[in-house]
């Protein structure tokens, strides 16, 4: 089941059918695709992007690319996999653009400023930060496979198409990511030995 805003019973097949309708020129159908996939695209882009501050722009660019190429969508795979493939390409293009130009900052300790501006009194905030730090420390290929299959709950075959690799590679990457995350959690929970 695909959780969609306003449509709790929306399935992958529904979204793919809407995308096919959008490809045939139905503008309302693309809006339904947008509403159904926006949260997944947002989480995926945020997990992949080097700069979480630009995630909203990357999500917007993903949907702009999708709306301009939806006429090419034929429904051979799920609309979700198609959209996340566009999102992945958007993030990669953004990282390449950012790497080709210098970065400027008004402060020497930008990370401290960013951390201070975040709300800290929300329930689960510290655990969420710790979890994201662990996931972000995974190698890029494992992090991508883990986010697609475990966070976004994408089927392994769709994740493989999105990542342009075999299904077995996705399974291996997810397994290794889980092993690494468990080991990192175990290391954090070990008490320091007093001498």
CSV table of C-alpha atoms in Angstrom, one decimal:
chain,number,residue,atom,x,y,z
A,1,UNK,CA,0.0,0.0,0.0
A,2,UNK,CA,1.2,3.5,-0.8
A,3,UNK,CA,0.2,6.1,1.8
A,4,UNK,CA,-1.2,9.1,-0.1
A,5,UNK,CA,-2.3,12.5,1.2
A,6,UNK,CA,-6.0,12.4,1.3
A,7,UNK,CA,-6.2,8.9,-0.2
A,8,UNK,CA,-5.2,6.3,2.5
A,9,UNK,CA,-6.3,3.4,0.3
A,10,UNK,CA,-4.2,4.4,-2.7
A,11,UNK,CA,-2.1,1.6,-4.2
A,12,UNK,CA,0.9,1.5,-6.5
A,13,UNK,CA,-1.4,0.5,-9.3
A,14,UNK,CA,-3.6,3.5,-8.8
A,15,UNK,CA,-0.7,5.9,-9.0
A,16,UNK,CA,0.7,4.2,-12.1
A,17,UNK,CA,-2.8,4.4,-13.7
A,18,UNK,CA,-2.9,8.1,-12.9
A,19,UNK,CA,0.5,8.6,-14.4
A,20,UNK,CA,-0.6,6.8,-17.6
A,21,UNK,CA,-3.7,9.1,-17.7
A,22,UNK,CA,-1.4,12.1,-17.2
A,23,UNK,CA,0.7,10.9,-20.1
A,24,UNK,CA,-2.4,11.0,-22.2
A,25,UNK,CA,-3.0,14.6,-21.2
A,26,UNK,CA,-5.1,14.5,-18.1
A,27,UNK,CA,-3.7,17.4,-15.9
A,28,UNK,CA,-5.8,16.3,-12.9
A,29,UNK,CA,-4.3,12.9,-13.0
A,30,UNK,CA,-0.8,14.4,-12.7
A,31,UNK,CA,-2.0,16.3,-9.6
A,32,UNK,CA,-3.1,13.0,-8.1
A,33,UNK,CA,0.3,11.5,-8.8
A,34,UNK,CA,2.0,14.5,-7.2
A,35,UNK,CA,-0.1,14.3,-4.1
A,36,UNK,CA,0.5,10.5,-3.8
A,37,UNK,CA,4.2,10.6,-4.3
A,38,UNK,CA,5.3,14.0,-2.8
A,39,UNK,CA,6.2,12.6,0.6
A,40,UNK,CA,8.2,9.7,-0.8
A,41,UNK,CA,10.1,12.0,-3.2
A,42,UNK,CA,10.8,14.5,-0.4
A,43,UNK,CA,12.2,11.8,1.9
A,44,UNK,CA,14.3,10.2,-0.8
A,45,UNK,CA,15.7,13.5,-2.0
A,46,UNK,CA,16.5,14.6,1.6
A,47,UNK,CA,18.3,11.3,2.2
A,48,UNK,CA,20.4,11.6,-1.0
A,49,UNK,CA,21.2,15.3,-1.1
A,50,UNK,CA,24.4,16.6,0.4
A,51,UNK,CA,22.6,19.7,1.5
A,52,UNK,CA,19.2,19.2,3.2
A,53,UNK,CA,18.6,23.0,2.9
A,54,UNK,CA,18.1,22.6,-0.9
A,55,UNK,CA,15.8,19.6,-0.6
A,56,UNK,CA,12.6,21.6,-1.3
A,57,UNK,CA,14.2,23.0,-4.4
A,58,UNK,CA,15.2,19.5,-5.6
A,59,UNK,CA,11.7,18.1,-4.9
A,60,UNK,CA,10.2,21.0,-6.9
A,61,UNK,CA,12.7,20.4,-9.7
A,62,UNK,CA,11.9,16.7,-9.7
A,63,UNK,CA,8.3,17.3,-10.3
A,64,UNK,CA,9.0,19.9,-12.9
A,65,UNK,CA,11.1,17.4,-14.8
A,66,UNK,CA,8.3,14.8,-14.3
A,67,UNK,CA,5.5,17.0,-15.6
A,68,UNK,CA,7.6,18.0,-18.7
A,69,UNK,CA,8.3,14.3,-19.5
A,70,UNK,CA,5.2,12.6,-18.3
A,71,UNK,CA,4.0,12.3,-21.9
A,72,UNK,CA,6.8,9.7,-22.3
A,73,UNK,CA,5.6,7.5,-19.4
A,74,UNK,CA,4.1,4.3,-20.7
A,75,UNK,CA,3.4,2.4,-17.5
A,76,UNK,CA,5.9,-0.4,-18.0
A,77,UNK,CA,7.0,0.0,-14.3
A,78,UNK,CA,5.5,1.7,-11.4
A,79,UNK,CA,5.0,5.5,-11.4
A,80,UNK,CA,6.8,5.6,-8.0
A,81,UNK,CA,9.9,4.0,-9.4
A,82,UNK,CA,9.8,6.3,-12.4
A,83,UNK,CA,9.4,9.4,-10.1
A,84,UNK,CA,12.2,8.3,-7.8
A,85,UNK,CA,14.5,7.7,-10.8
A,86,UNK,CA,13.9,11.3,-11.8
A,87,UNK,CA,14.5,12.4,-8.2
A,88,UNK,CA,17.8,10.5,-8.2
A,89,UNK,CA,18.9,12.1,-11.4
A,90,UNK,CA,17.9,15.6,-10.1
A,91,UNK,CA,20.0,15.1,-7.0
A,92,UNK,CA,23.0,13.9,-8.9
A,93,UNK,CA,22.8,16.8,-11.3
A,94,UNK,CA,22.5,19.2,-8.3
A,95,UNK,CA,25.6,17.7,-6.6
A,96,UNK,CA,27.5,17.9,-9.9
A,97,UNK,CA,26.6,21.6,-10.3
A,98,UNK,CA,27.5,22.4,-6.7
A,99,UNK,CA,30.8,20.6,-7.0
A,100,UNK,CA,31.7,22.7,-10.0
A,101,UNK,CA,31.4,26.1,-8.2
A,102,UNK,CA,32.9,27.3,-4.9
A,103,UNK,CA,30.8,27.5,-1.7
A,104,UNK,CA,30.5,30.7,0.3
A,105,UNK,CA,29.6,31.0,4.0
A,106,UNK,CA,29.1,34.0,6.2
A,107,UNK,CA,30.4,32.2,9.3
A,108,UNK,CA,33.4,30.0,10.0
A,109,UNK,CA,31.3,27.6,12.0
A,110,UNK,CA,28.2,27.2,9.8
A,111,UNK,CA,27.4,23.7,11.3
A,112,UNK,CA,27.1,25.1,14.8
A,113,UNK,CA,24.7,27.9,13.6
A,114,UNK,CA,22.6,25.3,11.8
A,115,UNK,CA,22.4,23.0,14.8
A,116,UNK,CA,21.4,25.9,17.1
A,117,UNK,CA,18.5,26.9,14.8
A,118,UNK,CA,16.9,23.5,15.1
A,119,UNK,CA,14.0,22.9,17.6
A,120,UNK,CA,15.2,20.5,20.3
A,121,UNK,CA,12.1,20.1,22.5
A,122,UNK,CA,10.2,17.8,20.1
A,123,UNK,CA,9.5,14.2,21.2
A,124,UNK,CA,12.0,11.8,19.6
A,125,UNK,CA,14.1,14.7,18.2
A,126,UNK,CA,17.4,13.4,19.7
A,127,UNK,CA,16.7,9.8,18.5
A,128,UNK,CA,15.8,11.0,15.1
A,129,UNK,CA,19.1,13.0,14.8
A,130,UNK,CA,21.1,10.0,16.0
A,131,UNK,CA,19.4,7.7,13.6
A,132,UNK,CA,19.9,10.1,10.6
A,133,UNK,CA,23.5,10.5,11.6
A,134,UNK,CA,23.9,6.7,11.5
A,135,UNK,CA,22.1,6.4,8.2
A,136,UNK,CA,24.1,9.3,6.7
A,137,UNK,CA,27.4,7.6,7.7
A,138,UNK,CA,26.6,4.6,5.5
A,139,UNK,CA,28.4,4.5,2.1
A,140,UNK,CA,26.3,6.2,-0.6
A,141,UNK,CA,25.2,3.0,-2.4
A,142,UNK,CA,24.1,1.3,0.8
A,143,UNK,CA,22.4,4.4,2.1
A,144,UNK,CA,20.4,4.8,-1.1
A,145,UNK,CA,19.4,1.1,-1.1
A,146,UNK,CA,18.4,1.3,2.6
A,147,UNK,CA,16.4,4.5,2.2
A,148,UNK,CA,14.5,3.2,-0.9
A,149,UNK,CA,13.6,-0.2,0.6
A,150,UNK,CA,13.4,0.4,4.3
A,151,UNK,CA,12.4,4.0,4.7
A,152,UNK,CA,10.3,4.4,1.5
A,153,UNK,CA,9.2,0.8,1.6
A,154,UNK,CA,9.9,0.4,-2.1
A,155,UNK,CA,9.9,-3.2,-3.6
A,156,UNK,CA,13.4,-4.4,-4.2
A,157,UNK,CA,12.9,-4.7,-8.0
A,158,UNK,CA,11.7,-1.1,-8.2
A,159,UNK,CA,14.7,0.0,-6.1
A,160,UNK,CA,17.0,-1.8,-8.5
A,161,UNK,CA,15.5,0.0,-11.5
A,162,UNK,CA,15.7,3.3,-9.6
A,163,UNK,CA,19.4,2.7,-8.8
A,164,UNK,CA,20.2,1.1,-12.2
A,165,UNK,CA,21.6,-2.1,-10.7
A,166,UNK,CA,20.5,-5.8,-10.3
A,167,UNK,CA,18.0,-6.8,-7.6
A,168,UNK,CA,20.7,-8.9,-5.9
A,169,UNK,CA,22.9,-5.9,-5.6
A,170,UNK,CA,20.1,-4.0,-3.8
A,171,UNK,CA,19.5,-6.9,-1.5
A,172,UNK,CA,23.2,-7.1,-0.7
A,173,UNK,CA,23.5,-3.4,-0.1
A,174,UNK,CA,20.5,-3.4,2.3
A,175,UNK,CA,21.8,-6.4,4.2
A,176,UNK,CA,25.2,-4.8,4.6
A,177,UNK,CA,23.6,-1.5,5.6
A,178,UNK,CA,21.6,-3.3,8.3
A,179,UNK,CA,24.7,-5.1,9.5
A,180,UNK,CA,26.6,-1.8,9.6
A,181,UNK,CA,23.8,0.0,11.4
A,182,UNK,CA,23.5,-2.7,14.0
A,183,UNK,CA,27.2,-2.7,14.6
A,184,UNK,CA,27.2,1.1,15.0
A,185,UNK,CA,24.3,0.9,17.5
A,186,UNK,CA,26.1,-1.8,19.5
A,187,UNK,CA,29.3,0.3,19.6
A,188,UNK,CA,27.3,3.3,21.0
A,189,UNK,CA,25.6,1.1,23.7
A,190,UNK,CA,28.9,-0.4,25.0
A,191,UNK,CA,29.8,1.3,28.3
A,192,UNK,CA,33.3,2.8,28.4
A,193,UNK,CA,35.7,0.7,30.5
A,194,UNK,CA,37.1,2.5,33.5
A,195,UNK,CA,40.8,1.9,34.2
